[in-house]
Amino acid sequence: MGMNVQRESMATPIVALMLVLLLPKYLPVFGTVIHQSSDADLLAFSLNLEYLEAEFFLHGALGYGLDKVAPQLTKGGPPPIGATKANLDDLTRDVILQIGLQELGHVRTIHKTVKGFPRPLLNLSSQLFASLINAAFGREIRPSFDPYRNSLNFLIASYAISYAGPTVYVGDNPNLTGITFKKVVAGLLGVEAGQDAVIRALLYERREMRVMPYNITVAEFTNRISELGNRLGRGGVKSEGLVVPIALGTEGRVSGNVLSADQNSLSYGRTPIEILRIFYGSGDERKPGGFFPNGANGKIARSYLSLPA
């Protein structure tokens, strides 16, 4: 009897170890999917966002993007829909061009580090941004919001995009094991966070300005866009606008919120599944749309598209 008990107790950890070794790369758990993603998969996923940012900022500043600036980095992927030059003042154009060129470097770095993939089809049309703003306010905003109309509109549209980079890299960091990948992600995170901070600072300076012809303040635009992202991501509050109730401000002492961070002033992190829900505009990682009409590329994103909706 004693020997049987001892054998059973020894068998338990052995069976557990075998189950772990035999686990598939993703498992359905309570209606969701938990990915056992490699460092390369996680870094490659972020290439979708880097493509998006590179095309939006380069087109906004120059009127053209990677197809002209660095065609080899597109890997034959289709050109973006609706991207065009924005009517920017000199300072804003200077800043946006710098950011666009930085994103080009990010795309190149990721391709050098992992296999990568062709640029996905991107929708950067004014119609897409108009639908995003309508969803943020829960009503149709008239006339339709056009991100390319002027500098302020473009910065507001940039606000809707620039925050994704820092959150995805913060989310990736705890799951990385290789020193090379940690180094690359740290470098990407530093610049992406800086870009988001610059855009937020430019908007914060104008937070009480009313965006015409809507007579809605810049602060309310940012608050609504952040609330929409939180709803679609379904991961709790991980984005905050430029002005918050004092109780939610830094150390509960200020309502100004030039940087979005948690109660300890640490950056929020998002998972790939949350990013897909937000940038598809559907709240569902299995239903592409929004900025990615045909879905994002890479092993992680495509695995969700293969699941039944």
PDB file of C-alpha atoms in Angstrom:
ATOM      1  CA  MET A   1       0.000   0.000   0.000  1.00  0.00           C
ATOM      2  CA  GLY A   2       2.779   2.409   0.952  1.00  0.00           C
ATOM      3  CA  MET A   3       4.659   1.697  -2.282  1.00  0.00           C
ATOM      4  CA  ASN A   4       1.531   2.373  -4.383  1.00  0.00           C
ATOM      5  CA  VAL A   5       0.987   5.741  -2.712  1.00  0.00           C
ATOM      6  CA  GLN A   6       4.629   6.666  -3.291  1.00  0.00           C
ATOM      7  CA  ARG A   7       4.440   5.689  -6.963  1.00  0.00           C
ATOM      8  CA  GLU A   8       1.255   7.722  -7.468  1.00  0.00           C
ATOM      9  CA  SER A   9       2.813  10.791  -5.825  1.00  0.00           C
ATOM     10  CA  MET A  10       5.867  10.482  -8.091  1.00  0.00           C
ATOM     11  CA  ALA A  11       3.706  10.027 -11.196  1.00  0.00           C
ATOM     12  CA  THR A  12       1.824  13.277 -10.684  1.00  0.00           C
ATOM     13  CA  PRO A  13       4.692  15.714 -11.462  1.00  0.00           C
ATOM     14  CA  ILE A  14       5.879  13.474 -14.322  1.00  0.00           C
ATOM     15  CA  VAL A  15       2.439  13.584 -15.954  1.00  0.00           C
ATOM     16  CA  ALA A  16       2.270  17.353 -15.408  1.00  0.00           C
ATOM     17  CA  LEU A  17       5.659  17.795 -17.080  1.00  0.00           C
ATOM     18  CA  MET A  18       4.599  15.704 -20.072  1.00  0.00           C
ATOM     19  CA  LEU A  19       1.428  17.772 -20.474  1.00  0.00           C
ATOM     20  CA  VAL A  20       3.448  20.969 -20.524  1.00  0.00           C
ATOM     21  CA  LEU A  21       5.833  19.573 -23.150  1.00  0.00           C
ATOM     22  CA  LEU A  22       2.943  18.444 -25.318  1.00  0.00           C
ATOM     23  CA  LEU A  23       0.995  21.710 -25.110  1.00  0.00           C
ATOM     24  CA  PRO A  24       0.049  23.162 -28.503  1.00  0.00           C
ATOM     25  CA  LYS A  25       1.138  26.656 -29.358  1.00  0.00           C
ATOM     26  CA  TYR A  26      -2.238  28.009 -28.336  1.00  0.00           C
ATOM     27  CA  LEU A  27      -5.023  26.637 -26.228  1.00  0.00           C
ATOM     28  CA  PRO A  28      -8.713  27.574 -26.025  1.00  0.00           C
ATOM     29  CA  VAL A  29      -9.524  28.645 -22.482  1.00  0.00           C
ATOM     30  CA  PHE A  30     -12.993  29.887 -21.567  1.00  0.00           C
ATOM     31  CA  GLY A  31     -13.679  31.063 -25.123  1.00  0.00           C
ATOM     32  CA  THR A  32     -10.347  32.829 -25.642  1.00  0.00           C
ATOM     33  CA  VAL A  33      -6.980  31.709 -26.944  1.00  0.00           C
ATOM     34  CA  ILE A  34      -3.785  31.746 -24.929  1.00  0.00           C
ATOM     35  CA  HIS A  35      -0.733  31.879 -27.205  1.00  0.00           C
ATOM     36  CA  GLN A  36       2.577  30.293 -26.342  1.00  0.00           C
ATOM     37  CA  SER A  37       4.322  32.829 -28.572  1.00  0.00           C
ATOM     38  CA  SER A  38       8.043  32.933 -29.215  1.00  0.00           C
ATOM     39  CA  ASP A  39      10.156  36.066 -28.964  1.00  0.00           C
ATOM     40  CA  ALA A  40      10.242  36.204 -32.761  1.00  0.00           C
ATOM     41  CA  ASP A  41       6.449  35.945 -33.024  1.00  0.00           C
ATOM     42  CA  LEU A  42       5.923  38.788 -30.551  1.00  0.00           C
ATOM     43  CA  LEU A  43       8.409  41.102 -32.246  1.00  0.00           C
ATOM     44  CA  ALA A  44       7.028  40.277 -35.689  1.00  0.00           C
ATOM     45  CA  PHE A  45       3.504  41.117 -34.516  1.00  0.00           C
ATOM     46  CA  SER A  46       4.578  44.674 -33.717  1.00  0.00           C
ATOM     47  CA  LEU A  47       5.717  45.081 -37.326  1.00  0.00           C
ATOM     48  CA  ASN A  48       2.036  45.592 -38.180  1.00  0.00           C
ATOM     49  CA  LEU A  49       1.946  48.709 -36.026  1.00  0.00           C
ATOM     50  CA  GLU A  50       5.283  49.985 -37.293  1.00  0.00           C
ATOM     51  CA  TYR A  51       4.043  49.701 -40.889  1.00  0.00           C
ATOM     52  CA  LEU A  52       0.870  51.558 -39.918  1.00  0.00           C
ATOM     53  CA  GLU A  53       2.726  54.385 -38.220  1.00  0.00           C
ATOM     54  CA  ALA A  54       5.381  54.698 -40.935  1.00  0.00           C
ATOM     55  CA  GLU A  55       2.797  55.041 -43.688  1.00  0.00           C
ATOM     56  CA  PHE A  56       0.542  57.447 -41.790  1.00  0.00           C
ATOM     57  CA  PHE A  57       3.289  59.818 -40.683  1.00  0.00           C
ATOM     58  CA  LEU A  58       5.281  59.725 -43.926  1.00  0.00           C
ATOM     59  CA  HIS A  59       2.214  60.331 -46.068  1.00  0.00           C
ATOM     60  CA  GLY A  60       1.025  63.087 -43.728  1.00  0.00           C
ATOM     61  CA  ALA A  61       4.345  64.939 -44.000  1.00  0.00           C
ATOM     62  CA  LEU A  62       5.444  64.102 -47.551  1.00  0.00           C
ATOM     63  CA  GLY A  63       2.417  62.871 -49.465  1.00  0.00           C
ATOM     64  CA  TYR A  64       4.053  59.486 -50.054  1.00  0.00           C
ATOM     65  CA  GLY A  65       5.303  56.596 -47.964  1.00  0.00           C
ATOM     66  CA  LEU A  66       7.478  53.497 -48.008  1.00  0.00           C
ATOM     67  CA  ASP A  67       6.826  52.714 -51.680  1.00  0.00           C
ATOM     68  CA  LYS A  68       8.921  55.767 -52.547  1.00  0.00           C
ATOM     69  CA  VAL A  69      11.119  56.236 -49.461  1.00  0.00           C
ATOM     70  CA  ALA A  70      12.148  52.597 -48.873  1.00  0.00           C
ATOM     71  CA  PRO A  71      10.287  50.254 -51.267  1.00  0.00           C
ATOM     72  CA  GLN A  72      12.375  47.237 -50.254  1.00  0.00           C
ATOM     73  CA  LEU A  73      10.815  47.338 -46.779  1.00  0.00           C
ATOM     74  CA  THR A  74       7.277  46.771 -48.088  1.00  0.00           C
ATOM     75  CA  LYS A  75       8.240  43.204 -49.153  1.00  0.00           C
ATOM     76  CA  GLY A  76       5.684  43.521 -51.957  1.00  0.00           C
ATOM     77  CA  GLY A  77       2.721  44.323 -49.705  1.00  0.00           C
ATOM     78  CA  PRO A  78      -0.153  46.422 -51.127  1.00  0.00           C
ATOM     79  CA  PRO A  79      -0.064  50.227 -50.872  1.00  0.00           C
ATOM     80  CA  PRO A  80      -2.218  51.817 -48.158  1.00  0.00           C
ATOM     81  CA  ILE A  81      -5.746  52.997 -48.897  1.00  0.00           C
ATOM     82  CA  GLY A  82      -6.510  56.713 -48.704  1.00  0.00           C
ATOM     83  CA  ALA A  83      -3.241  57.960 -47.222  1.00  0.00           C
ATOM     84  CA  THR A  84      -2.436  61.490 -48.392  1.00  0.00           C
ATOM     85  CA  LYS A  85      -0.468  64.610 -47.550  1.00  0.00           C
ATOM     86  CA  ALA A  86      -1.885  66.660 -44.681  1.00  0.00           C
ATOM     87  CA  ASN A  87      -2.205  70.430 -44.563  1.00  0.00           C
ATOM     88  CA  LEU A  88       0.369  70.916 -41.801  1.00  0.00           C
ATOM     89  CA  ASP A  89       2.080  74.006 -40.416  1.00  0.00           C
ATOM     90  CA  ASP A  90       5.883  74.026 -40.550  1.00  0.00           C
ATOM     91  CA  LEU A  91       6.490  72.900 -36.950  1.00  0.00           C
ATOM     92  CA  THR A  92       3.980  70.061 -37.062  1.00  0.00           C
ATOM     93  CA  ARG A  93       5.259  68.872 -40.429  1.00  0.00           C
ATOM     94  CA  ASP A  94       8.823  68.884 -39.082  1.00  0.00           C
ATOM     95  CA  VAL A  95       7.832  66.776 -36.060  1.00  0.00           C
ATOM     96  CA  ILE A  96       5.666  64.368 -38.069  1.00  0.00           C
ATOM     97  CA  LEU A  97       8.380  63.853 -40.690  1.00  0.00           C
ATOM     98  CA  GLN A  98      10.900  63.015 -37.974  1.00  0.00           C
ATOM     99  CA  ILE A  99       8.500  60.469 -36.490  1.00  0.00           C
ATOM    100  CA  GLY A 100       7.765  58.963 -39.911  1.00  0.00           C
ATOM    101  CA  LEU A 101      11.460  58.477 -40.629  1.00  0.00           C
ATOM    102  CA  GLN A 102      11.964  56.950 -37.188  1.00  0.00           C
ATOM    103  CA  GLU A 103       9.213  54.450 -37.980  1.00  0.00           C
ATOM    104  CA  LEU A 104      11.039  53.551 -41.173  1.00  0.00           C
ATOM    105  CA  GLY A 105      14.036  52.656 -39.014  1.00  0.00           C
ATOM    106  CA  HIS A 106      11.810  50.545 -36.772  1.00  0.00           C
ATOM    107  CA  VAL A 107      10.459  48.573 -39.726  1.00  0.00           C
ATOM    108  CA  ARG A 108      14.003  47.975 -40.973  1.00  0.00           C
ATOM    109  CA  THR A 109      15.208  46.887 -37.523  1.00  0.00           C
ATOM    110  CA  ILE A 110      12.424  44.337 -37.064  1.00  0.00           C
ATOM    111  CA  HIS A 111      13.054  42.884 -40.531  1.00  0.00           C
ATOM    112  CA  LYS A 112      16.738  42.501 -39.647  1.00  0.00           C
ATOM    113  CA  THR A 113      15.910  40.769 -36.358  1.00  0.00           C
ATOM    114  CA  VAL A 114      13.168  38.369 -37.456  1.00  0.00           C
ATOM    115  CA  LYS A 115      11.884  37.005 -40.753  1.00  0.00           C
ATOM    116  CA  GLY A 116       9.072  39.551 -40.882  1.00  0.00           C
ATOM    117  CA  PHE A 117       6.365  39.674 -43.530  1.00  0.00           C
ATOM    118  CA  PRO A 118       5.024  41.920 -46.316  1.00  0.00           C
ATOM    119  CA  ARG A 119       3.219  45.131 -45.423  1.00  0.00           C
ATOM    120  CA  PRO A 120      -0.440  44.350 -44.724  1.00  0.00           C
ATOM    121  CA  LEU A 121      -3.217  46.242 -46.458  1.00  0.00           C
ATOM    122  CA  LEU A 122      -3.776  49.432 -44.439  1.00  0.00           C
ATOM    123  CA  ASN A 123      -6.773  51.738 -44.477  1.00  0.00           C
ATOM    124  CA  LEU A 124      -5.655  55.296 -43.711  1.00  0.00           C
ATOM    125  CA  SER A 125      -8.521  57.042 -45.465  1.00  0.00           C
ATOM    126  CA  SER A 126     -10.297  60.072 -44.055  1.00  0.00           C
ATOM    127  CA  GLN A 127     -13.466  57.957 -44.099  1.00  0.00           C
ATOM    128  CA  LEU A 128     -11.907  55.440 -41.732  1.00  0.00           C
ATOM    129  CA  PHE A 129     -10.862  58.158 -39.285  1.00  0.00           C
ATOM    130  CA  ALA A 130     -14.310  59.737 -39.531  1.00  0.00           C
ATOM    131  CA  SER A 131     -15.923  56.425 -38.568  1.00  0.00           C
ATOM    132  CA  LEU A 132     -13.471  56.076 -35.672  1.00  0.00           C
ATOM    133  CA  ILE A 133     -14.377  59.524 -34.326  1.00  0.00           C
ATOM    134  CA  ASN A 134     -18.089  58.806 -34.763  1.00  0.00           C
ATOM    135  CA  ALA A 135     -17.675  55.604 -32.758  1.00  0.00           C
ATOM    136  CA  ALA A 136     -15.750  57.488 -30.076  1.00  0.00           C
ATOM    137  CA  PHE A 137     -18.558  60.024 -29.631  1.00  0.00           C
ATOM    138  CA  GLY A 138     -21.380  57.551 -30.162  1.00  0.00           C
ATOM    139  CA  ARG A 139     -22.929  59.731 -32.846  1.00  0.00           C
ATOM    140  CA  GLU A 140     -22.228  61.076 -36.297  1.00  0.00           C
ATOM    141  CA  ILE A 141     -19.939  64.089 -36.209  1.00  0.00           C
ATOM    142  CA  ARG A 142     -20.692  66.536 -39.014  1.00  0.00           C
ATOM    143  CA  PRO A 143     -18.977  67.516 -41.147  1.00  0.00           C
ATOM    144  CA  SER A 144     -17.041  64.270 -41.265  1.00  0.00           C
ATOM    145  CA  PHE A 145     -13.747  64.398 -39.397  1.00  0.00           C
ATOM    146  CA  ASP A 146     -10.812  64.673 -41.805  1.00  0.00           C
ATOM    147  CA  PRO A 147      -7.363  64.010 -40.309  1.00  0.00           C
ATOM    148  CA  TYR A 148      -5.619  65.569 -43.297  1.00  0.00           C
ATOM    149  CA  ARG A 149      -7.504  68.867 -43.130  1.00  0.00           C
ATOM    150  CA  ASN A 150      -5.134  70.716 -40.781  1.00  0.00           C
ATOM    151  CA  SER A 151      -2.433  70.279 -38.146  1.00  0.00           C
ATOM    152  CA  LEU A 152      -4.795  69.949 -35.196  1.00  0.00           C
ATOM    153  CA  ASN A 153      -6.899  67.262 -36.852  1.00  0.00           C
ATOM    154  CA  PHE A 154      -3.764  65.356 -37.828  1.00  0.00           C
ATOM    155  CA  LEU A 155      -2.407  65.464 -34.277  1.00  0.00           C
ATOM    156  CA  ILE A 156      -5.729  64.171 -32.946  1.00  0.00           C
ATOM    157  CA  ALA A 157      -5.617  61.318 -35.469  1.00  0.00           C
ATOM    158  CA  SER A 158      -1.981  60.679 -34.491  1.00  0.00           C
ATOM    159  CA  TYR A 159      -3.114  60.404 -30.861  1.00  0.00           C
ATOM    160  CA  ALA A 160      -5.344  57.500 -31.884  1.00  0.00           C
ATOM    161  CA  ILE A 161      -2.351  55.648 -33.367  1.00  0.00           C
ATOM    162  CA  SER A 162       0.824  56.581 -31.494  1.00  0.00           C
ATOM    163  CA  TYR A 163      -0.125  55.115 -28.111  1.00  0.00           C
ATOM    164  CA  ALA A 164      -0.287  51.545 -29.429  1.00  0.00           C
ATOM    165  CA  GLY A 165       3.458  51.148 -29.867  1.00  0.00           C
ATOM    166  CA  PRO A 166       4.489  51.766 -26.256  1.00  0.00           C
ATOM    167  CA  THR A 167       1.717  49.580 -24.848  1.00  0.00           C
ATOM    168  CA  VAL A 168       2.489  46.586 -27.054  1.00  0.00           C
ATOM    169  CA  TYR A 169       6.207  46.717 -26.176  1.00  0.00           C
ATOM    170  CA  VAL A 170       5.467  47.086 -22.451  1.00  0.00           C
ATOM    171  CA  GLY A 171       3.134  44.094 -22.794  1.00  0.00           C
ATOM    172  CA  ASP A 172       5.763  42.048 -24.651  1.00  0.00           C
ATOM    173  CA  ASN A 173       8.617  42.723 -22.257  1.00  0.00           C
ATOM    174  CA  PRO A 174       7.748  40.209 -19.469  1.00  0.00           C
ATOM    175  CA  ASN A 175       7.298  37.438 -22.046  1.00  0.00           C
ATOM    176  CA  LEU A 176      10.666  37.821 -23.775  1.00  0.00           C
ATOM    177  CA  THR A 177      13.503  35.439 -22.952  1.00  0.00           C
ATOM    178  CA  GLY A 178      16.276  36.223 -25.446  1.00  0.00           C
ATOM    179  CA  ILE A 179      18.719  39.053 -24.747  1.00  0.00           C
ATOM    180  CA  THR A 180      18.723  40.153 -28.406  1.00  0.00           C
ATOM    181  CA  PHE A 181      14.955  40.563 -28.429  1.00  0.00           C
ATOM    182  CA  LYS A 182      14.933  42.355 -25.085  1.00  0.00           C
ATOM    183  CA  LYS A 183      17.518  44.805 -26.386  1.00  0.00           C
ATOM    184  CA  VAL A 184      15.585  45.515 -29.591  1.00  0.00           C
ATOM    185  CA  VAL A 185      12.262  45.930 -27.778  1.00  0.00           C
ATOM    186  CA  ALA A 186      13.831  48.259 -25.212  1.00  0.00           C
ATOM    187  CA  GLY A 187      15.178  50.430 -28.018  1.00  0.00           C
ATOM    188  CA  LEU A 188      11.846  50.455 -29.828  1.00  0.00           C
ATOM    189  CA  LEU A 189       9.934  51.188 -26.629  1.00  0.00           C
ATOM    190  CA  GLY A 190      12.104  54.178 -25.753  1.00  0.00           C
ATOM    191  CA  VAL A 191      11.492  55.951 -29.056  1.00  0.00           C
ATOM    192  CA  GLU A 192       7.829  54.937 -29.367  1.00  0.00           C
ATOM    193  CA  ALA A 193       7.110  56.289 -25.890  1.00  0.00           C
ATOM    194  CA  GLY A 194       8.932  59.486 -26.790  1.00  0.00           C
ATOM    195  CA  GLN A 195       6.879  59.918 -29.956  1.00  0.00           C
ATOM    196  CA  ASP A 196       3.642  59.463 -28.034  1.00  0.00           C
ATOM    197  CA  ALA A 197       4.813  61.947 -25.404  1.00  0.00           C
ATOM    198  CA  VAL A 198       5.603  64.583 -28.043  1.00  0.00           C
ATOM    199  CA  ILE A 199       2.179  64.192 -29.667  1.00  0.00           C
ATOM    200  CA  ARG A 200       0.425  64.338 -26.300  1.00  0.00           C
ATOM    201  CA  ALA A 201       2.443  67.415 -25.285  1.00  0.00           C
ATOM    202  CA  LEU A 202       1.532  69.256 -28.498  1.00  0.00           C
ATOM    203  CA  LEU A 203      -2.124  68.439 -27.885  1.00  0.00           C
ATOM    204  CA  TYR A 204      -1.938  69.226 -24.156  1.00  0.00           C
ATOM    205  CA  GLU A 205      -0.832  72.746 -24.999  1.00  0.00           C
ATOM    206  CA  ARG A 206      -4.102  73.030 -26.950  1.00  0.00           C
ATOM    207  CA  ARG A 207      -6.271  70.997 -24.564  1.00  0.00           C
ATOM    208  CA  GLU A 208      -8.843  73.768 -24.043  1.00  0.00           C
ATOM    209  CA  MET A 209      -8.896  74.783 -27.699  1.00  0.00           C
ATOM    210  CA  ARG A 210     -12.125  73.969 -29.497  1.00  0.00           C
ATOM    211  CA  VAL A 211     -11.786  71.898 -32.626  1.00  0.00           C
ATOM    212  CA  MET A 212     -13.720  73.661 -35.335  1.00  0.00           C
ATOM    213  CA  PRO A 213     -16.326  73.424 -36.661  1.00  0.00           C
ATOM    214  CA  TYR A 214     -17.396  70.948 -33.947  1.00  0.00           C
ATOM    215  CA  ASN A 215     -16.987  73.272 -30.949  1.00  0.00           C
ATOM    216  CA  ILE A 216     -15.542  70.326 -28.996  1.00  0.00           C
ATOM    217  CA  THR A 217     -12.331  70.715 -26.999  1.00  0.00           C
ATOM    218  CA  VAL A 218      -9.135  68.878 -27.812  1.00  0.00           C
ATOM    219  CA  ALA A 219      -9.255  67.311 -24.334  1.00  0.00           C
ATOM    220  CA  GLU A 220     -12.677  65.806 -24.988  1.00  0.00           C
ATOM    221  CA  PHE A 221     -11.513  64.367 -28.314  1.00  0.00           C
ATOM    222  CA  THR A 222      -8.620  62.623 -26.552  1.00  0.00           C
ATOM    223  CA  ASN A 223     -10.829  61.392 -23.716  1.00  0.00           C
ATOM    224  CA  ARG A 224     -13.364  59.920 -26.127  1.00  0.00           C
ATOM    225  CA  ILE A 225     -10.700  58.228 -28.260  1.00  0.00           C
ATOM    226  CA  SER A 226      -9.104  56.675 -25.164  1.00  0.00           C
ATOM    227  CA  GLU A 227     -12.477  55.477 -23.876  1.00  0.00           C
ATOM    228  CA  LEU A 228     -13.188  53.857 -27.246  1.00  0.00           C
ATOM    229  CA  GLY A 229      -9.848  52.049 -27.161  1.00  0.00           C
ATOM    230  CA  ASN A 230     -10.543  50.777 -23.663  1.00  0.00           C
ATOM    231  CA  ARG A 231     -13.989  49.502 -24.697  1.00  0.00           C
ATOM    232  CA  LEU A 232     -12.737  47.765 -27.821  1.00  0.00           C
ATOM    233  CA  GLY A 233      -9.651  46.289 -26.143  1.00  0.00           C
ATOM    234  CA  ARG A 234     -11.734  44.788 -23.335  1.00  0.00           C
ATOM    235  CA  GLY A 235      -8.701  44.764 -21.060  1.00  0.00           C
ATOM    236  CA  GLY A 236      -9.695  47.479 -18.600  1.00  0.00           C
ATOM    237  CA  VAL A 237      -8.517  51.083 -18.522  1.00  0.00           C
ATOM    238  CA  LYS A 238      -5.179  51.256 -20.304  1.00  0.00           C
ATOM    239  CA  SER A 239      -5.505  54.619 -22.001  1.00  0.00           C
ATOM    240  CA  GLU A 240      -6.430  58.005 -20.561  1.00  0.00           C
ATOM    241  CA  GLY A 241      -7.101  61.355 -22.175  1.00  0.00           C
ATOM    242  CA  LEU A 242      -5.321  64.639 -21.557  1.00  0.00           C
ATOM    243  CA  VAL A 243      -7.564  65.740 -18.692  1.00  0.00           C
ATOM    244  CA  VAL A 244      -8.924  63.387 -16.010  1.00  0.00           C
ATOM    245  CA  PRO A 245     -10.728  63.794 -12.689  1.00  0.00           C
ATOM    246  CA  ILE A 246      -8.232  64.773  -9.984  1.00  0.00           C
ATOM    247  CA  ALA A 247      -8.854  61.474  -8.184  1.00  0.00           C
ATOM    248  CA  LEU A 248      -7.430  59.693 -11.255  1.00  0.00           C
ATOM    249  CA  GLY A 249      -4.613  62.166 -11.837  1.00  0.00           C
ATOM    250  CA  THR A 250      -0.987  61.719 -10.812  1.00  0.00           C
ATOM    251  CA  GLU A 251      -0.898  61.032  -7.051  1.00  0.00           C
ATOM    252  CA  GLY A 252      -4.499  62.275  -6.913  1.00  0.00           C
ATOM    253  CA  ARG A 253      -3.281  65.884  -7.055  1.00  0.00           C
ATOM    254  CA  VAL A 254      -3.722  67.096 -10.644  1.00  0.00           C
ATOM    255  CA  SER A 255      -6.235  66.756 -13.454  1.00  0.00           C
ATOM    256  CA  GLY A 256      -3.672  67.366 -16.176  1.00  0.00           C
ATOM    257  CA  ASN A 257      -2.586  64.082 -17.757  1.00  0.00           C
ATOM    258  CA  VAL A 258       0.120  64.812 -20.279  1.00  0.00           C
ATOM    259  CA  LEU A 259       1.304  61.173 -19.994  1.00  0.00           C
ATOM    260  CA  SER A 260      -1.012  58.200 -19.647  1.00  0.00           C
ATOM    261  CA  ALA A 261       0.056  55.904 -16.786  1.00  0.00           C
ATOM    262  CA  ASP A 262      -1.320  53.835 -13.926  1.00  0.00           C
ATOM    263  CA  GLN A 263      -1.653  54.853 -10.247  1.00  0.00           C
ATOM    264  CA  ASN A 264       2.077  54.370  -9.749  1.00  0.00           C
ATOM    265  CA  SER A 265       2.919  56.306 -12.929  1.00  0.00           C
ATOM    266  CA  LEU A 266       3.990  53.127 -14.719  1.00  0.00           C
ATOM    267  CA  SER A 267       3.220  52.584 -18.395  1.00  0.00           C
ATOM    268  CA  TYR A 268       0.244  50.444 -19.339  1.00  0.00           C
ATOM    269  CA  GLY A 269       0.806  47.296 -21.389  1.00  0.00           C
ATOM    270  CA  ARG A 270      -1.472  45.641 -23.908  1.00  0.00           C
ATOM    271  CA  THR A 271      -1.485  42.148 -25.375  1.00  0.00           C
ATOM    272  CA  PRO A 272      -1.581  41.436 -29.117  1.00  0.00           C
ATOM    273  CA  ILE A 273      -5.185  40.321 -28.782  1.00  0.00           C
ATOM    274  CA  GLU A 274      -6.174  43.703 -27.293  1.00  0.00           C
ATOM    275  CA  ILE A 275      -4.305  45.560 -30.043  1.00  0.00           C
ATOM    276  CA  LEU A 276      -6.131  43.577 -32.725  1.00  0.00           C
ATOM    277  CA  ARG A 277      -9.513  44.275 -31.143  1.00  0.00           C
ATOM    278  CA  ILE A 278      -8.796  48.001 -31.117  1.00  0.00           C
ATOM    279  CA  PHE A 279      -7.211  48.426 -34.542  1.00  0.00           C
ATOM    280  CA  TYR A 280      -9.756  46.188 -36.266  1.00  0.00           C
ATOM    281  CA  GLY A 281     -12.410  48.484 -34.786  1.00  0.00           C
ATOM    282  CA  SER A 282     -14.573  45.446 -34.121  1.00  0.00           C
ATOM    283  CA  GLY A 283     -13.624  44.576 -30.559  1.00  0.00           C
ATOM    284  CA  ASP A 284     -12.971  41.056 -31.863  1.00  0.00           C
ATOM    285  CA  GLU A 285      -9.544  39.716 -32.805  1.00  0.00           C
ATOM    286  CA  ARG A 286     -11.245  37.344 -35.265  1.00  0.00           C
ATOM    287  CA  LYS A 287     -13.016  40.102 -37.234  1.00  0.00           C
ATOM    288  CA  PRO A 288     -10.637  42.274 -39.275  1.00  0.00           C
ATOM    289  CA  GLY A 289     -11.522  45.760 -40.417  1.00  0.00           C
ATOM    290  CA  GLY A 290     -10.644  49.273 -39.372  1.00  0.00           C
ATOM    291  CA  PHE A 291      -6.990  50.021 -40.094  1.00  0.00           C
ATOM    292  CA  PHE A 292      -6.451  46.410 -41.284  1.00  0.00           C
ATOM    293  CA  PRO A 293      -9.239  45.533 -43.773  1.00  0.00           C
ATOM    294  CA  ASN A 294      -7.792  42.086 -44.507  1.00  0.00           C
ATOM    295  CA  GLY A 295      -6.373  41.559 -41.041  1.00  0.00           C
ATOM    296  CA  ALA A 296      -2.883  42.029 -39.648  1.00  0.00           C
ATOM    297  CA  ASN A 297      -0.021  39.805 -40.790  1.00  0.00           C
ATOM    298  CA  GLY A 298       2.235  37.411 -38.908  1.00  0.00           C
ATOM    299  CA  LYS A 299       1.775  34.147 -37.065  1.00  0.00           C
ATOM    300  CA  ILE A 300      -0.079  35.587 -34.058  1.00  0.00           C
ATOM    301  CA  ALA A 301      -2.589  37.699 -35.963  1.00  0.00           C
ATOM    302  CA  ARG A 302      -3.294  35.087 -38.646  1.00  0.00           C
ATOM    303  CA  SER A 303      -3.928  32.368 -36.066  1.00  0.00           C
ATOM    304  CA  TYR A 304      -6.887  34.331 -34.703  1.00  0.00           C
ATOM    305  CA  LEU A 305      -8.296  34.813 -38.189  1.00  0.00           C
ATOM    306  CA  SER A 306      -8.377  31.039 -38.613  1.00  0.00           C
ATOM    307  CA  LEU A 307     -10.734  30.651 -35.646  1.00  0.00           C
ATOM    308  CA  PRO A 308     -14.541  30.630 -36.085  1.00  0.00           C
ATOM    309  CA  ALA A 309     -16.188  33.969 -35.334  1.00  0.00           C
TER     310      ALA A 309
END
